[in-house]
Coordinates of C-alpha atoms and ligand atoms in Angstrom, one line a residue:
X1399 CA -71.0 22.6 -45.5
X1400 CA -70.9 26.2 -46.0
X1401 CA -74.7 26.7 -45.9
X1402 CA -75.0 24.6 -43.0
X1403 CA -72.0 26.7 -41.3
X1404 CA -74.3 29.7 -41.5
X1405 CA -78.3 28.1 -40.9
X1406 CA -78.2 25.1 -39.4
X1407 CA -80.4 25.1 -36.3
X1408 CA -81.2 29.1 -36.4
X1409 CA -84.8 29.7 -36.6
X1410 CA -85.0 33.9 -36.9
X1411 CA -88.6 33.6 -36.2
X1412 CA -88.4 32.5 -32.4
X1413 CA -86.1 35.0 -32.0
X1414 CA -87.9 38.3 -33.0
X1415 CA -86.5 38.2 -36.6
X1416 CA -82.8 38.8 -35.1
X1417 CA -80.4 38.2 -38.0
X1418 CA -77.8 36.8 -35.9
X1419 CA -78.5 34.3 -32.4
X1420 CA -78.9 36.4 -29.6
X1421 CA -76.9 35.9 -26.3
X1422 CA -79.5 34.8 -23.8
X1423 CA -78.3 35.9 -20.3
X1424 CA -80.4 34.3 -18.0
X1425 CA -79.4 32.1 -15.4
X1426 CA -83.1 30.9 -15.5
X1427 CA -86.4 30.6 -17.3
X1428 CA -90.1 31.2 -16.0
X1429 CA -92.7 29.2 -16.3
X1430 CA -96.0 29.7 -16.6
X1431 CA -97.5 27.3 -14.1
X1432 CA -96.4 24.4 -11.7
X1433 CA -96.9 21.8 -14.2
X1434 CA -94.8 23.2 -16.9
X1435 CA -91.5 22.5 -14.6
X1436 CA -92.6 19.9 -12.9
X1437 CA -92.9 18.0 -16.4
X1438 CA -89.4 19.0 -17.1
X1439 CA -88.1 18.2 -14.3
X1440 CA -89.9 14.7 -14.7
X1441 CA -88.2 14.9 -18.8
X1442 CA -92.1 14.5 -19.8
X1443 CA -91.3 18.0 -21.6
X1444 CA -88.3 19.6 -23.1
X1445 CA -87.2 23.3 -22.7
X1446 CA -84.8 25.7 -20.6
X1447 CA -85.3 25.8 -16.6
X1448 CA -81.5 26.7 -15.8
X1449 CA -78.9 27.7 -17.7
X1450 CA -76.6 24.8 -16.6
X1451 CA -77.8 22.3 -18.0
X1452 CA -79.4 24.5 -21.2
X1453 CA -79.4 27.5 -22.9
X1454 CA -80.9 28.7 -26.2
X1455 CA -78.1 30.3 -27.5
X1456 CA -76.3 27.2 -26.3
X1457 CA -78.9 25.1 -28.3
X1458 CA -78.1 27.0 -31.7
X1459 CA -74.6 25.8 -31.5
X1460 CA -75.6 22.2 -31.0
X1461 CA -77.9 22.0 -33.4
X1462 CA -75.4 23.5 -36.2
X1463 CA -72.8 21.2 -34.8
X1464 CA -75.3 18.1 -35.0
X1465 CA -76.1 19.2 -38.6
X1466 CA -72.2 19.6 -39.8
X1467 CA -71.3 16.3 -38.7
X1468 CA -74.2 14.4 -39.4
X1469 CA -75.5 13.1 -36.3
X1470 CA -78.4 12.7 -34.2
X1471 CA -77.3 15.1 -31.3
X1472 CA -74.7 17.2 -29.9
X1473 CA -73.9 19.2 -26.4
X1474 CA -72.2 22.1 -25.6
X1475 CA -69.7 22.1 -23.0
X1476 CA -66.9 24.4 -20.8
X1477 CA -64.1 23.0 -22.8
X1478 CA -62.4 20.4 -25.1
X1479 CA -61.2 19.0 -22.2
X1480 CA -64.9 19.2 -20.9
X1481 CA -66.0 17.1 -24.3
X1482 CA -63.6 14.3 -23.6
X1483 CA -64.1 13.9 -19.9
X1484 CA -68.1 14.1 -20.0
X1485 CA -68.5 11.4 -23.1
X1486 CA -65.9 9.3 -21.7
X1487 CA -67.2 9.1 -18.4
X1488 CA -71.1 9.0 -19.9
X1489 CA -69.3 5.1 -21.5
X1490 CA -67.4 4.3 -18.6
X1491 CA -67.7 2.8 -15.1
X1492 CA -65.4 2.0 -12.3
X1493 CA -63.5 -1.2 -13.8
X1494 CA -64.1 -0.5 -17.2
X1495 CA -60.9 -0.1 -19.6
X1496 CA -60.3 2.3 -22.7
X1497 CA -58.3 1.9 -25.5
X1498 CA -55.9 4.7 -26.6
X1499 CA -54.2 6.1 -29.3
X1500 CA -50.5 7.2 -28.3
X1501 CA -51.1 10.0 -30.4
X1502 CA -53.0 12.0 -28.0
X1503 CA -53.6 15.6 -26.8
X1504 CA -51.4 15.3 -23.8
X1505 CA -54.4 16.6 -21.5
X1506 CA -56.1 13.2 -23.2
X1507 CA -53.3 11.4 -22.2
X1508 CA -53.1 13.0 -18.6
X1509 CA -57.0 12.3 -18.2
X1510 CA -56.7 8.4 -18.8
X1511 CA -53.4 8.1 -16.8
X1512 CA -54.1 10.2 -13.9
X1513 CA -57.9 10.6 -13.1
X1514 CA -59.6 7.6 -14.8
X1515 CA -57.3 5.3 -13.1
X1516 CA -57.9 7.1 -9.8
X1517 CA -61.7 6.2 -10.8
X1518 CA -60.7 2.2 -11.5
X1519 CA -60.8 3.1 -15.3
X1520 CA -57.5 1.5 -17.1
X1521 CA -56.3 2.3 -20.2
X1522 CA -54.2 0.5 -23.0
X1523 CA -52.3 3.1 -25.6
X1524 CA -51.7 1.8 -29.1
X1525 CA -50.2 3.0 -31.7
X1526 CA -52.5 4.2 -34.3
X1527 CA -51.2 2.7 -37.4
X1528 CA -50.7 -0.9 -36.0
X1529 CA -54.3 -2.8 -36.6
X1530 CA -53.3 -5.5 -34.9
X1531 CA -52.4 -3.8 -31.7
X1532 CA -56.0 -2.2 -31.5
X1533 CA -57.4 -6.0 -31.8
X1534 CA -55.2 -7.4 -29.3
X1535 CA -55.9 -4.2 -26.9
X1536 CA -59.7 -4.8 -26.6
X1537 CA -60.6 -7.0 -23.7
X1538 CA -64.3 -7.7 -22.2
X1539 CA -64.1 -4.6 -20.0
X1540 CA -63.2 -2.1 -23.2
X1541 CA -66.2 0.3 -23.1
X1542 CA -64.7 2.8 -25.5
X1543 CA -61.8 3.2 -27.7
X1544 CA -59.9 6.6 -28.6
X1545 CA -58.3 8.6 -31.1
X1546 CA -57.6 11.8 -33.1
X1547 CA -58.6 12.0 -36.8
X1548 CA -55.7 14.7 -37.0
X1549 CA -52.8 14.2 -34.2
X1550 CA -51.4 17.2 -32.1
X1551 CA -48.8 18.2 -32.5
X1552 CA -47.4 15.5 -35.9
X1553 CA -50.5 15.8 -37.7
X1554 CA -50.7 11.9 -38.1
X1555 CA -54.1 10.4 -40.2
X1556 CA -55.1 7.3 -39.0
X1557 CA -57.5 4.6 -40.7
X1558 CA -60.6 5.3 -38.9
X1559 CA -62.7 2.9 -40.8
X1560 CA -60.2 0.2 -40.2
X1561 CA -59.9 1.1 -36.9
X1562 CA -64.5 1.4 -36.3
X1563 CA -64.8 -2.0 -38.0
X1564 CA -62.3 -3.7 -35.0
X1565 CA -64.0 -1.7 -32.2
X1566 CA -67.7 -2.1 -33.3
X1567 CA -66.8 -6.2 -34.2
X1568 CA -66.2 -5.9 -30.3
X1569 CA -69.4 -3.9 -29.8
X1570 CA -67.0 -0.8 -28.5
X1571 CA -67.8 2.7 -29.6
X1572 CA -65.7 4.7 -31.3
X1573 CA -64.9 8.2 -29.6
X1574 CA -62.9 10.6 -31.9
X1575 CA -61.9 13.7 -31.3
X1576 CA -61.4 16.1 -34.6
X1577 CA -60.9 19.4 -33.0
X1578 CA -57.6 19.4 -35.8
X1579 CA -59.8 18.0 -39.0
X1580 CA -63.3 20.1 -37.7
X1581 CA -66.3 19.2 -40.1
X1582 CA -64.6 21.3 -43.0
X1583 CA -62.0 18.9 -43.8
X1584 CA -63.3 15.2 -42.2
X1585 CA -66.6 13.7 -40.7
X1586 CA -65.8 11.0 -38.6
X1587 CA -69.0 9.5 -38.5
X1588 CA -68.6 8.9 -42.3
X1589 CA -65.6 6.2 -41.0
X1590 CA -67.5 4.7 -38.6
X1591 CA -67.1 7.6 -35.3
X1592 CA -69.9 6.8 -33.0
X1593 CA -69.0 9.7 -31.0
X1594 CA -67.3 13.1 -31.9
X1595 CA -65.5 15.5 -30.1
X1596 CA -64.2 19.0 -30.4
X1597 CA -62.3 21.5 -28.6
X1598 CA -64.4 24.1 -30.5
X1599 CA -61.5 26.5 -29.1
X1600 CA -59.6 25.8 -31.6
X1601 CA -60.8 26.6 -35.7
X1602 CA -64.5 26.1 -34.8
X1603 CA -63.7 29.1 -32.8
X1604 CA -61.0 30.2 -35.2
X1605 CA -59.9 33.7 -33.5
X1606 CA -58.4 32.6 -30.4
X1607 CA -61.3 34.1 -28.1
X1608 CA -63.0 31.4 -26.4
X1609 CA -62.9 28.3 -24.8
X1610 CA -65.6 25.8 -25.4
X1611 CA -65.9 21.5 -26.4
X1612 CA -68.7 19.9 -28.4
X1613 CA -69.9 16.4 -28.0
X1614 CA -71.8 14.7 -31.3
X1615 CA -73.8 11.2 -31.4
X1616 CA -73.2 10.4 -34.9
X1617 CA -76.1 8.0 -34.3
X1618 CA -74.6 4.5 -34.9
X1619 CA -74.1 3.5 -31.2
X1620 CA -77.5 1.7 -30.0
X1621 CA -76.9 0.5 -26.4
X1622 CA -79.5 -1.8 -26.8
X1623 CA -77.3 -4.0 -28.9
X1624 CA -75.9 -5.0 -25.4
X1625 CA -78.3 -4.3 -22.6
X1626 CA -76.6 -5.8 -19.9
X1627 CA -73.4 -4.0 -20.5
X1628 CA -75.3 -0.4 -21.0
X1629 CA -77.0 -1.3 -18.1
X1630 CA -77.5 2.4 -16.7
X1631 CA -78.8 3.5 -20.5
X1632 CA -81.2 0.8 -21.1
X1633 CA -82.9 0.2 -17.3
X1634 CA -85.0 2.7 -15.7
X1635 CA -82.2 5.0 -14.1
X1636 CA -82.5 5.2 -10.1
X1637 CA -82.3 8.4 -10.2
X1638 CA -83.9 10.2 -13.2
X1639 CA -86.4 7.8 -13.0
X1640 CA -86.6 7.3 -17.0
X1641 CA -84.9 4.9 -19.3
X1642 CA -82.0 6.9 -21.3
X1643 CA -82.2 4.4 -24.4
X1644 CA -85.6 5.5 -24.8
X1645 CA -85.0 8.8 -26.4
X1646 CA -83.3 6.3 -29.4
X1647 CA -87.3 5.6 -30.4
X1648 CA -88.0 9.6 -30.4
X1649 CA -84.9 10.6 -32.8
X1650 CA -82.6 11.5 -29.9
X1651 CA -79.7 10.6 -28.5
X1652 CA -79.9 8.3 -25.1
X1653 CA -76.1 8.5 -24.5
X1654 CA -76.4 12.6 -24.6
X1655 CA -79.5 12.6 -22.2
X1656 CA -77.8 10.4 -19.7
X1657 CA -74.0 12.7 -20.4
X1658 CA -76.1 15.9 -20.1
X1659 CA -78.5 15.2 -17.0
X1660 CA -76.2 13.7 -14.8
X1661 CA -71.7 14.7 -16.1
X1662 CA -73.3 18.4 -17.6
X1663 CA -75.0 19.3 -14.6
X1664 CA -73.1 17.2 -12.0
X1665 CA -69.8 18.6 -12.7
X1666 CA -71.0 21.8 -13.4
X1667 CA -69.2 22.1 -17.2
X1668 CA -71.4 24.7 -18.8
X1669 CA -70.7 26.6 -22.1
X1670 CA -71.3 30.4 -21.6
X1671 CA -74.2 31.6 -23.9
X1672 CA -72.0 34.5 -24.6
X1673 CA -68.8 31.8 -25.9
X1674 CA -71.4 29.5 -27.7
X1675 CA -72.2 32.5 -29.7
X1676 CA -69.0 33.7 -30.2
X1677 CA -68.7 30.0 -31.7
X1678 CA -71.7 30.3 -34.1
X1679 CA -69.7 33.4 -35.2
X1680 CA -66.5 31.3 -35.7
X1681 CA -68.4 28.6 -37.2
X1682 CA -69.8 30.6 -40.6
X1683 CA -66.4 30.9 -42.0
X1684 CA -65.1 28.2 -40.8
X1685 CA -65.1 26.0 -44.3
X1686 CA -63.2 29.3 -46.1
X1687 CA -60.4 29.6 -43.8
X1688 CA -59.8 25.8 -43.7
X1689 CA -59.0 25.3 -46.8
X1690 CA -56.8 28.5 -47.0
X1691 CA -55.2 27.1 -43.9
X1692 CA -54.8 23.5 -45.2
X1693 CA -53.3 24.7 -48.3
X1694 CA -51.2 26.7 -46.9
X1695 CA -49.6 24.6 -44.1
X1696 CA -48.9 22.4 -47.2
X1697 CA -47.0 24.4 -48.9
X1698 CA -45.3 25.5 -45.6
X1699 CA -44.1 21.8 -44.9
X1700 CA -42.7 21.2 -48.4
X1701 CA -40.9 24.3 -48.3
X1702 CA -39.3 23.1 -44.7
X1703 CA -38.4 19.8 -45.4
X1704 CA -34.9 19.5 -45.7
X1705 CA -33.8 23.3 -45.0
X1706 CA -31.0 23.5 -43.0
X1707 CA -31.3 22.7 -39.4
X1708 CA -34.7 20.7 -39.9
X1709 CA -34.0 17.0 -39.2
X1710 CA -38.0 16.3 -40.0
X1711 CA -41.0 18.1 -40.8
X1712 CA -44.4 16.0 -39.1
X1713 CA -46.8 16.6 -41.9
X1714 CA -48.8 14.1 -43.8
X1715 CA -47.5 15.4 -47.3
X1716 CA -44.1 14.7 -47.2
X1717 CA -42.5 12.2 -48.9
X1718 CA -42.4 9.0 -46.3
X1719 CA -44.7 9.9 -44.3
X1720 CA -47.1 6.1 -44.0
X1721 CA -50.5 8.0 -44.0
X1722 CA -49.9 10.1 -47.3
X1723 CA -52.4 7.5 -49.2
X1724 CA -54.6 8.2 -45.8
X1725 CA -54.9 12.0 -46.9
X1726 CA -55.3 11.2 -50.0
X1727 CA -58.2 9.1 -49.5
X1728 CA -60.3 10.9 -46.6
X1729 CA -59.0 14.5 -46.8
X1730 CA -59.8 15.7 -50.3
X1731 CA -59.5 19.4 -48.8
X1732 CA -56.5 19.5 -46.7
X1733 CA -55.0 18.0 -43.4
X1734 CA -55.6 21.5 -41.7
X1735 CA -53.0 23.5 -40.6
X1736 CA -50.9 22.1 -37.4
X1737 CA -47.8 20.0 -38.1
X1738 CA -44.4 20.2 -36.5
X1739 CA -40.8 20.1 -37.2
X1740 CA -38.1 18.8 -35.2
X1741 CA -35.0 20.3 -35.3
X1742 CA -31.7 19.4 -35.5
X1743 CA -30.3 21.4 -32.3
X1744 CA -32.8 19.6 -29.9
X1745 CA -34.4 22.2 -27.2
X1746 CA -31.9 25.2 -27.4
X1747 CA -32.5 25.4 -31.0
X1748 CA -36.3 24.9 -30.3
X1749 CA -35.6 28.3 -28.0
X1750 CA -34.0 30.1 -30.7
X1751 CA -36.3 29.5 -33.5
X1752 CA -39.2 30.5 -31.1
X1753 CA -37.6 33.7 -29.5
X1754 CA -37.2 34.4 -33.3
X1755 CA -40.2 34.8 -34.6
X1756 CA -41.8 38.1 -35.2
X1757 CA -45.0 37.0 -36.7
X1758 CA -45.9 33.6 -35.1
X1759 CA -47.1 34.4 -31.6
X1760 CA -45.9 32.0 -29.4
X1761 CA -49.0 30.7 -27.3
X1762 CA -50.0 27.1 -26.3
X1763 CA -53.4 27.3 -28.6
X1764 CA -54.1 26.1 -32.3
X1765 CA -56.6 26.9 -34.5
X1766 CA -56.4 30.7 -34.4
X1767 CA -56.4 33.9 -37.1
X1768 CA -52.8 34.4 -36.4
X1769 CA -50.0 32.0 -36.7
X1770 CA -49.2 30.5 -33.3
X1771 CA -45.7 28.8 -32.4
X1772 CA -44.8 26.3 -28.8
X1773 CA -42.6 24.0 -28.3
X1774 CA -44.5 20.9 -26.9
X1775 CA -42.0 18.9 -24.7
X1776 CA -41.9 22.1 -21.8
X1777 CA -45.9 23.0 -22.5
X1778 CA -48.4 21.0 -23.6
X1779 CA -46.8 17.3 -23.2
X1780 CA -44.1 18.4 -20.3
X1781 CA -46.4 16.4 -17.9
X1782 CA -46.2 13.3 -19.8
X1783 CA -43.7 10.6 -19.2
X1784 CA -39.9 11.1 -21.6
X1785 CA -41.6 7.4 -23.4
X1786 CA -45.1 8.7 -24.0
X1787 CA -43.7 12.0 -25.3
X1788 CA -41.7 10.1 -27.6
X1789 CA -44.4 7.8 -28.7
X1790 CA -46.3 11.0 -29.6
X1791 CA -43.2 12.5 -31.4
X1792 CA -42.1 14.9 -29.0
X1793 CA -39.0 15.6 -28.9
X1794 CA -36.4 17.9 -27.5
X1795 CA -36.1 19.6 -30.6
X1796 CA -40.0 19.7 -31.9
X1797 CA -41.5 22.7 -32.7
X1798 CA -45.0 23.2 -33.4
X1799 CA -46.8 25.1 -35.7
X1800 CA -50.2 25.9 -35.9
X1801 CA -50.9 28.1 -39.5
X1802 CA -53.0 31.0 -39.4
X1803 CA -54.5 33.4 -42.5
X1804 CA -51.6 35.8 -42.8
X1805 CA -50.2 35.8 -46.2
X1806 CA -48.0 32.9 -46.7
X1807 CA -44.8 34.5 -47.9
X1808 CA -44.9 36.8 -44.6
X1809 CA -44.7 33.9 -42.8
X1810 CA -42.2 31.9 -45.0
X1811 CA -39.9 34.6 -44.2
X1812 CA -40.8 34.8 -40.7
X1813 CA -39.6 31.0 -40.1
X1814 CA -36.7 31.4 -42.6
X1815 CA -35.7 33.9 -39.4
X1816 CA -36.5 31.7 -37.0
X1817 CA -34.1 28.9 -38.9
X1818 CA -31.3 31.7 -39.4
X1819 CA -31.7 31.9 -35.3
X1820 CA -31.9 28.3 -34.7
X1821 CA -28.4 27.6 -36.9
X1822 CA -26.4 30.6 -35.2
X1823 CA -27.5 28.5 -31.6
X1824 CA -26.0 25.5 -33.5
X1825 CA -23.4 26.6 -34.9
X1826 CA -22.0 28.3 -31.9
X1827 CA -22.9 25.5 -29.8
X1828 CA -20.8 23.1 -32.4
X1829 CA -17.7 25.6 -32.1
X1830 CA -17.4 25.5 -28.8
X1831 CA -18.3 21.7 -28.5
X1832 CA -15.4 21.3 -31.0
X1833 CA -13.3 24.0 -28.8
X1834 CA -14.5 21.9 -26.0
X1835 CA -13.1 18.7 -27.6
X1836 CA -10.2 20.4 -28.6
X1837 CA -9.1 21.0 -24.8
X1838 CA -10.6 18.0 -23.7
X1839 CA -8.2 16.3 -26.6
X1840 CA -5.1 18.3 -24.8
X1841 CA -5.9 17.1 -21.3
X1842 CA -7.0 14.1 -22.6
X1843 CA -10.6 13.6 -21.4
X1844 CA -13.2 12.7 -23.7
X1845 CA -16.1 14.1 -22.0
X1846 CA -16.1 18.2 -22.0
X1847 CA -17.3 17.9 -25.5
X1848 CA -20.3 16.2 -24.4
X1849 CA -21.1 18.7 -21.8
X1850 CA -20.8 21.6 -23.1
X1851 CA -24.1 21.0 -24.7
X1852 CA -26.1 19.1 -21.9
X1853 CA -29.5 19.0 -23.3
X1854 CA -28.7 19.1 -27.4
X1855 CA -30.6 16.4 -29.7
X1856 CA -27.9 12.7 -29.3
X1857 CA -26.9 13.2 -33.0
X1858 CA -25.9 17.4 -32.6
X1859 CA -23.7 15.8 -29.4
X1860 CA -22.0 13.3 -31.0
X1861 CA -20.9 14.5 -34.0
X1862 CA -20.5 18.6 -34.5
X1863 CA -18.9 17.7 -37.5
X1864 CA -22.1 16.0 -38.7
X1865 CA -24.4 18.9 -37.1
X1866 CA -22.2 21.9 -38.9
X1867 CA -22.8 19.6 -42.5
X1868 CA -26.2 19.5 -41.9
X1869 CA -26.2 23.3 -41.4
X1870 CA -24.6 24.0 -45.1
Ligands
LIG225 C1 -56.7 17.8 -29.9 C2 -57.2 18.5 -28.7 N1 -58.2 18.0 -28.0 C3 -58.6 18.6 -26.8 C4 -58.0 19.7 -26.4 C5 -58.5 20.4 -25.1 O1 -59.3 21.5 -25.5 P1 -59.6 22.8 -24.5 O2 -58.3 23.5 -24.4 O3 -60.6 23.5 -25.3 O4 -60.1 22.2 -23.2 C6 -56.9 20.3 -27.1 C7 -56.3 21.5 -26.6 O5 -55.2 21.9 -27.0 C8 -56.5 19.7 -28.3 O6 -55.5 20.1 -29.0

């Protein structure tokens, strides 16, 4: 992995001996004669004519991203968002339906609710741990099933090889998207992925400069299985003029061909050379800093569950939790470094701890150098409807965290502060709930208690008594 992180599709001698890929900046490429772009055009040939549709700097990336996860293939694309939409829509067509993990990037979410439906695309969400619900959520018109190998923002495992063996038994590919797990830690095509994505934004990147997605054929999705349902991969395309499922005989990847000629270049979703190499960069340390990020968001969580004020801490180590033999089995080097906690105060507490913190930037990205804090329910999953945000475990009170390389004991100290914030919100809000009561009590209403904190978690509400306990 680490040798791959640094060589893996960089060939110094096309590039003047340069030590590191260059940044090509060229909207275009000249050729030498008629013919030569003629026969790219007609994909008789391969090479650059415009940078939309390819770079070689952009190329470098793929290749090494192809190599870390095993697969045939990869493209480079604007975003993570970019990733999902392009090899979703490269599956689907209008009427087609997708299956869905619940445990979802909420821009996921919002993509399959909002804008595939507008397209006549439905969607079933499922939760990721039931096996039976993925079987009973496949119908004839599934075309691709969906999940995360690592969930934002609870860091939930699921049982991808359970989950591949329903889906292919169907003949549905497997899309999964492991920005949170990258290569380093987990290679979904080793539990039965067909199709990988990344928001390479996150640790690919791992210093919070760029935005950028990946797409990987792992290589076990052959179209030709079912012809008449890959209809538009496996007859002469109408408008390319070439059968996609060709490129299968030649070592390629049809699905890529088809997603790149006609989702990359129609919708215009082009990675920068200058962010693909800022990628490449990213990418050679990326095995070092996920294990000291893994490790140390480990130790993090154990030291937060069941400190004052925490009602839960969403990590995959801690006692409970029904994918600790998951991590066990498939992450021998760590869950990575995002998990949340949900605390006891509900949002105002969720404010505090955040305004807290001196160290933990709060920003809605993962995957960086530094430490980043947000609290998901107002940001990243405030579009989502209150029952998907639950089913996600969002909560008023969930805060998450995304572990960066600082030293661990600086940052140890810096959430003690931000639980020493979150407590004083709780405690005063208890005192004057009980003050509240108190009057309340004396004019004899019952409900002054109750507002006085409006949007507290039920259980802070109901019971001060119980919240100030909880609090030491
Ligand atoms: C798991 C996951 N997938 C996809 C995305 C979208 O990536 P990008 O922001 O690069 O478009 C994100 C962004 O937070 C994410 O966390």
């Amino acid at each position: 992995m680490s040798t791959a992180s640094i060589h893996a599709g960089w060939r110094a001698e096309d590039m003047h001996g340069a030590v590191t890929p260059p940044i090509y900046s060229s909207s275009a490429y000249a050729h030498d004669d008629h013919s030569s772009l003629k026969n790219l055009f007609a994909r008789r040939s391969e090479g650059f004519a415009y940078s939309r549709s390819g770079n070689p700097t952009t190329a470098v990336l793929e290749e090494r991203i192809s190599a870390l996860e095993g697969g045939i293939g990869a493209i480079a694309v604007a975003s993570g968002q970019a990733a999902t939409t392009v090899a979703l829509c490269a599956l689907l067509e209008p009427g087609s339906h997708v299956v869905a993990s619940e445990l979802l990037y909420g821009g996921t979410t919002e993509f399959l609710d909002d804008t595939l439906a507008d397209l006549s695309v439905t969607s079933t969400s499922v939760d990721p741990w039931d096996l039976e619900a993925w079987e009973r959520a496949i119908t004839p018109d599934t075309r691709a099933v969906i999940v995360e190998s690592i969930a934002n923002p609870g860091a939930q495992l699921v049982d991808l090889d359970a989950i591949s063996a329903i889906a292919h038994a169907h003949d549905v590919p497997v899309v999964v998207d492991a920005t949170l797990s990258s290569p380093a830690l987990y290679r979904p095509g080793e539990h039965g992925a067909d199709v990988v994505v990344h928001s390479a934004t996150k640790y690919l990147c791992g210093h919070g400069t760029t935005i950028a997605g990946l797409i990987v054929d792992t290589g076990s999705f052959d179209p030709r299985r079912c012809p008449d349902r890959w209809q538009r991969l496996t007859t002469p395309n109408r408008r390319f003029g070439v059968t996609f499922a060709d490129d299968y005989d030649r070592g390629g990847s049809g699905l890529l061909s088809y997603a790149r000629a006609k989702y990359v270049t129609d919708f215009g979703a082009t990675l920068p050379a200058t962010s693909a190499q800022q990628i490449l960069v990213g990418i050679e340390t990326l095995d070092l800093r996920m294990r000291k990020i893994s490790a140390d968001a480990t130790a993090l969580a154990a030291r937060l569950h069941g400190a004052t004020g925490v009602e839960r801490v969403n990590h995959p180590t801690i006692p409970g939790r029904p994918d600790a033999a998951l991590a066990a089995r498939d992450f021998p080097h760590g869950t990575s470094g995002v998990f949340s906690l949900d605390l006891a105060g509900g949002e105002t507490a969720a404010a505090a701890f955040c305004d807290a913190l001196e160290l933990f930037t709060l920003a809605v990205n993962i995957g960086d150098a530094r430490s980043l804090v947000c609290h998901p329910a107002t940001t990243t999953h405030s579009h989502l409807r209150e029952e998907q945000r639950r089913a996600c475990g969002v909560l008023p009170g969930t805060v998450r965290l995304s572990i960066g390389l600082e030293d661990i004991e600086d940052l140890a100290a810096d959430l003690d502060r931000g639980l020493t914030a979150a407590a004083r919100v709780g405690n005063d809000r208890a005192t004057s709930a009980a003050a509240a009561a108190r009057a309340g009590h004396d004019r004899g209403g019952a409900s002054a208690a109750a507002s006085a904190a409006p949007d507290a978690a039920p259980t802070a509400t109901a019971s001060p008594d119980a919240l100030l306990a909880r609090q030491g």
